[in-house]
PDB file of C-alpha atoms in Angstrom:
ATOM      1  CA  GLU A   1     -10.490   4.431  -9.311  1.00 49.00           C
ATOM      2  CA  ARG A   2     -11.097   3.375  -5.754  1.00 54.00           C
ATOM      3  CA  LEU A   3     -11.380  -0.313  -4.979  1.00 58.00           C
ATOM      4  CA  ARG A   4     -12.828  -1.538  -1.710  1.00 63.00           C
ATOM      5  CA  PHE A   5     -11.351  -4.687  -0.267  1.00 62.00           C
ATOM      6  CA  GLN A   6     -13.866  -5.695   2.359  1.00 66.00           C
ATOM      7  CA  ALA A   7     -14.548  -9.234   3.522  1.00 70.00           C
ATOM      8  CA  MET A   8     -11.672 -10.546   1.420  1.00 73.00           C
ATOM      9  CA  PRO A   9      -9.165 -13.024   2.836  1.00 78.00           C
ATOM     10  CA  LEU A  10      -5.800 -11.515   3.727  1.00 76.00           C
ATOM     11  CA  SER A  11      -4.136 -14.414   1.937  1.00 82.00           C
ATOM     12  CA  ILE A  12      -4.839 -12.583  -1.336  1.00 82.00           C
ATOM     13  CA  PHE A  13      -2.278 -10.007  -0.257  1.00 80.00           C
ATOM     14  CA  ALA A  14       0.268 -12.442   1.235  1.00 85.00           C
ATOM     15  CA  ARG A  15       2.926 -11.731  -1.399  1.00 86.00           C
ATOM     16  CA  ASN A  16       3.117  -8.050  -0.467  1.00 86.00           C
ATOM     17  CA  MET A  17       2.200  -8.354   3.213  1.00 88.00           C
ATOM     18  CA  GLU A  18       5.154 -10.620   3.968  1.00 88.00           C
ATOM     19  CA  ASN A  19       7.487  -7.910   2.718  1.00 90.00           C
ATOM     20  CA  LEU A  20       5.515  -5.081   4.320  1.00 92.00           C
ATOM     21  CA  LEU A  21       5.816  -6.741   7.726  1.00 91.00           C
ATOM     22  CA  LYS A  22       9.593  -6.225   7.491  1.00 92.00           C
ATOM     23  CA  GLU A  23       9.667  -2.793   5.818  1.00 92.00           C
ATOM     24  CA  ASP A  24       7.676   0.461   5.900  1.00 91.00           C
ATOM     25  CA  TYR A  25       7.464   0.495   2.088  1.00 92.00           C
ATOM     26  CA  VAL A  26       7.423  -2.151  -0.618  1.00 92.00           C
ATOM     27  CA  HIS A  27       7.126  -1.924  -4.362  1.00 90.00           C
ATOM     28  CA  GLU A  28       6.538  -4.250  -7.271  1.00 88.00           C
ATOM     29  CA  LYS A  29       7.752  -3.129 -10.680  1.00 87.00           C
ATOM     30  CA  ASN A  30       6.011  -5.868 -12.682  1.00 88.00           C
ATOM     31  CA  GLU A  31       2.639  -7.107 -11.435  1.00 86.00           C
ATOM     32  CA  LEU A  32       2.179  -8.832 -14.803  1.00 85.00           C
ATOM     33  CA  ALA A  33       4.675 -11.492 -13.699  1.00 87.00           C
ATOM     34  CA  TYR A  34       2.225 -12.906 -11.124  1.00 87.00           C
ATOM     35  CA  SER A  35      -0.800 -15.104 -11.647  1.00 86.00           C
ATOM     36  CA  ASP A  36      -1.914 -15.162  -7.999  1.00 86.00           C
ATOM     37  CA  ALA A  37      -5.202 -13.573  -6.876  1.00 83.00           C
ATOM     38  CA  LEU A  38      -3.595 -10.168  -6.316  1.00 84.00           C
ATOM     39  CA  GLY A  39      -1.908 -10.312  -9.722  1.00 85.00           C
ATOM     40  CA  ILE A  40      -5.264 -11.015 -11.367  1.00 85.00           C
ATOM     41  CA  ILE A  41      -6.926  -8.139  -9.491  1.00 84.00           C
ATOM     42  CA  ASN A  42      -4.101  -5.813 -10.546  1.00 85.00           C
ATOM     43  CA  GLN A  43      -4.243  -6.943 -14.174  1.00 85.00           C
ATOM     44  CA  SER A  44      -8.001  -6.353 -14.309  1.00 84.00           C
ATOM     45  CA  SER A  45      -7.361  -2.809 -13.064  1.00 84.00           C
ATOM     46  CA  ALA A  46      -4.459  -2.197 -15.503  1.00 88.00           C
ATOM     47  CA  VAL A  47      -1.947  -2.021 -12.632  1.00 89.00           C
ATOM     48  CA  VAL A  48       1.563  -2.885 -13.802  1.00 91.00           C
ATOM     49  CA  SER A  49       3.591  -1.426 -10.930  1.00 91.00           C
ATOM     50  CA  SER A  50       2.551  -0.874  -7.336  1.00 90.00           C
ATOM     51  CA  ALA A  51       3.718   0.492  -4.008  1.00 91.00           C
ATOM     52  CA  LEU A  52       2.471  -0.084  -0.481  1.00 91.00           C
ATOM     53  CA  PHE A  53       3.292   2.004   2.571  1.00 93.00           C
ATOM     54  CA  LYS A  54       2.546   1.303   6.220  1.00 91.00           C
ATOM     55  CA  LEU A  55       0.186   3.843   7.702  1.00 89.00           C
ATOM     56  CA  ARG A  56       0.870   4.344  11.393  1.00 87.00           C
ATOM     57  CA  ASP A  57      -1.207   6.106  14.038  1.00 82.00           C
ATOM     58  CA  LYS A  58      -0.521   9.735  14.902  1.00 78.00           C
ATOM     59  CA  THR A  59       1.989   8.688  17.573  1.00 81.00           C
ATOM     60  CA  ASN A  60       3.855   6.647  14.930  1.00 81.00           C
ATOM     61  CA  THR A  61       3.563   3.598  17.184  1.00 83.00           C
ATOM     62  CA  ASP A  62       0.865   1.301  15.827  1.00 85.00           C
ATOM     63  CA  TRP A  63       0.362   0.133  12.252  1.00 86.00           C
ATOM     64  CA  VAL A  64      -3.248   1.081  11.432  1.00 81.00           C
ATOM     65  CA  GLY A  65      -3.521   0.745   7.669  1.00 82.00           C
ATOM     66  CA  ILE A  66      -1.906   0.636   4.284  1.00 85.00           C
ATOM     67  CA  LEU A  67      -1.588   3.232   1.569  1.00 87.00           C
ATOM     68  CA  ALA A  68      -1.606   1.284  -1.688  1.00 86.00           C
ATOM     69  CA  MET A  69      -1.115   2.746  -5.125  1.00 88.00           C
ATOM     70  CA  GLY A  70      -0.722   1.315  -8.573  1.00 89.00           C
ATOM     71  CA  TRP A  71       0.102   2.652 -12.010  1.00 91.00           C
ATOM     72  CA  GLU A  72       0.309   1.482 -15.589  1.00 91.00           C
ATOM     73  CA  ASP A  73       4.063   1.818 -16.241  1.00 89.00           C
ATOM     74  CA  HIS A  74       6.942  -0.573 -15.470  1.00 86.00           C
ATOM     75  CA  ASN A  75       8.779   1.627 -13.008  1.00 86.00           C
ATOM     76  CA  GLU A  76       9.276   2.270  -9.344  1.00 85.00           C
ATOM     77  CA  LEU A  77       9.057   5.456  -7.338  1.00 91.00           C
ATOM     78  CA  SER A  78      12.176   7.583  -7.034  1.00 93.00           C
ATOM     79  CA  THR A  79      13.855   7.969  -3.655  1.00 94.00           C
ATOM     80  CA  SER A  80      12.572  11.546  -3.413  1.00 96.00           C
ATOM     81  CA  ASP A  81       9.013  10.380  -4.229  1.00 94.00           C
ATOM     82  CA  VAL A  82       9.194   7.717  -1.516  1.00 94.00           C
ATOM     83  CA  GLU A  83      10.449  10.238   1.040  1.00 93.00           C
ATOM     84  CA  TYR A  84       7.725  12.727   0.095  1.00 94.00           C
ATOM     85  CA  ILE A  85       5.005  10.072   0.455  1.00 93.00           C
ATOM     86  CA  LYS A  86       6.398   9.021   3.838  1.00 90.00           C
ATOM     87  CA  GLN A  87       6.176  12.648   4.997  1.00 89.00           C
ATOM     88  CA  MET A  88       2.580  12.866   3.773  1.00 90.00           C
ATOM     89  CA  LEU A  89       1.715   9.626   5.606  1.00 89.00           C
ATOM     90  CA  HIS A  90       2.319  11.402   8.887  1.00 83.00           C
ATOM     91  CA  SER A  91      -0.158  14.128   7.861  1.00 82.00           C
ATOM     92  CA  ILE A  92      -2.709  11.456   6.965  1.00 83.00           C
ATOM     93  CA  SER A  93      -2.244   9.647  10.274  1.00 80.00           C
ATOM     94  CA  VAL A  94      -2.973  12.839  12.209  1.00 77.00           C
ATOM     95  CA  LEU A  95      -6.296  13.143  10.367  1.00 77.00           C
ATOM     96  CA  ILE A  96      -7.407   9.584  11.118  1.00 70.00           C
ATOM     97  CA  SER A  97      -9.550   9.381  14.200  1.00 60.00           C
ATOM     98  CA  THR A  98     -10.232   6.374  16.392  1.00 57.00           C
ATOM     99  CA  LYS A  99     -13.798   6.310  15.061  1.00 57.00           C
ATOM    100  CA  MET A 100     -12.567   6.056  11.474  1.00 62.00           C
ATOM    101  CA  LEU A 101     -10.313   3.155  12.362  1.00 57.00           C
ATOM    102  CA  ARG A 102     -13.276   1.163  13.682  1.00 59.00           C
ATOM    103  CA  GLU A 103     -15.468   1.646  10.592  1.00 55.00           C
TER     104      GLU A 103
END
């Protein structure tokens, strides 16, 4: 299911954004432990665990977006899964055009 987060305050995502500013990837194994706005959104979507990855432009210089995923189990991605997703992020960044970034 695709959720659109438009015209929402960034403060909703503060818990994860603070960590994502420091790292290229963050995960949360138990979203049920939080009662903040993001925790409530995740609970309503049956998200128990989540991962967020920085999406950089095709030159790998600028941070242009976030790949966010959630699932219903209490677990985190394996090291090989994380590495595979990071490789795929580069392929995604090549496909993103300047026009898409402005929409």
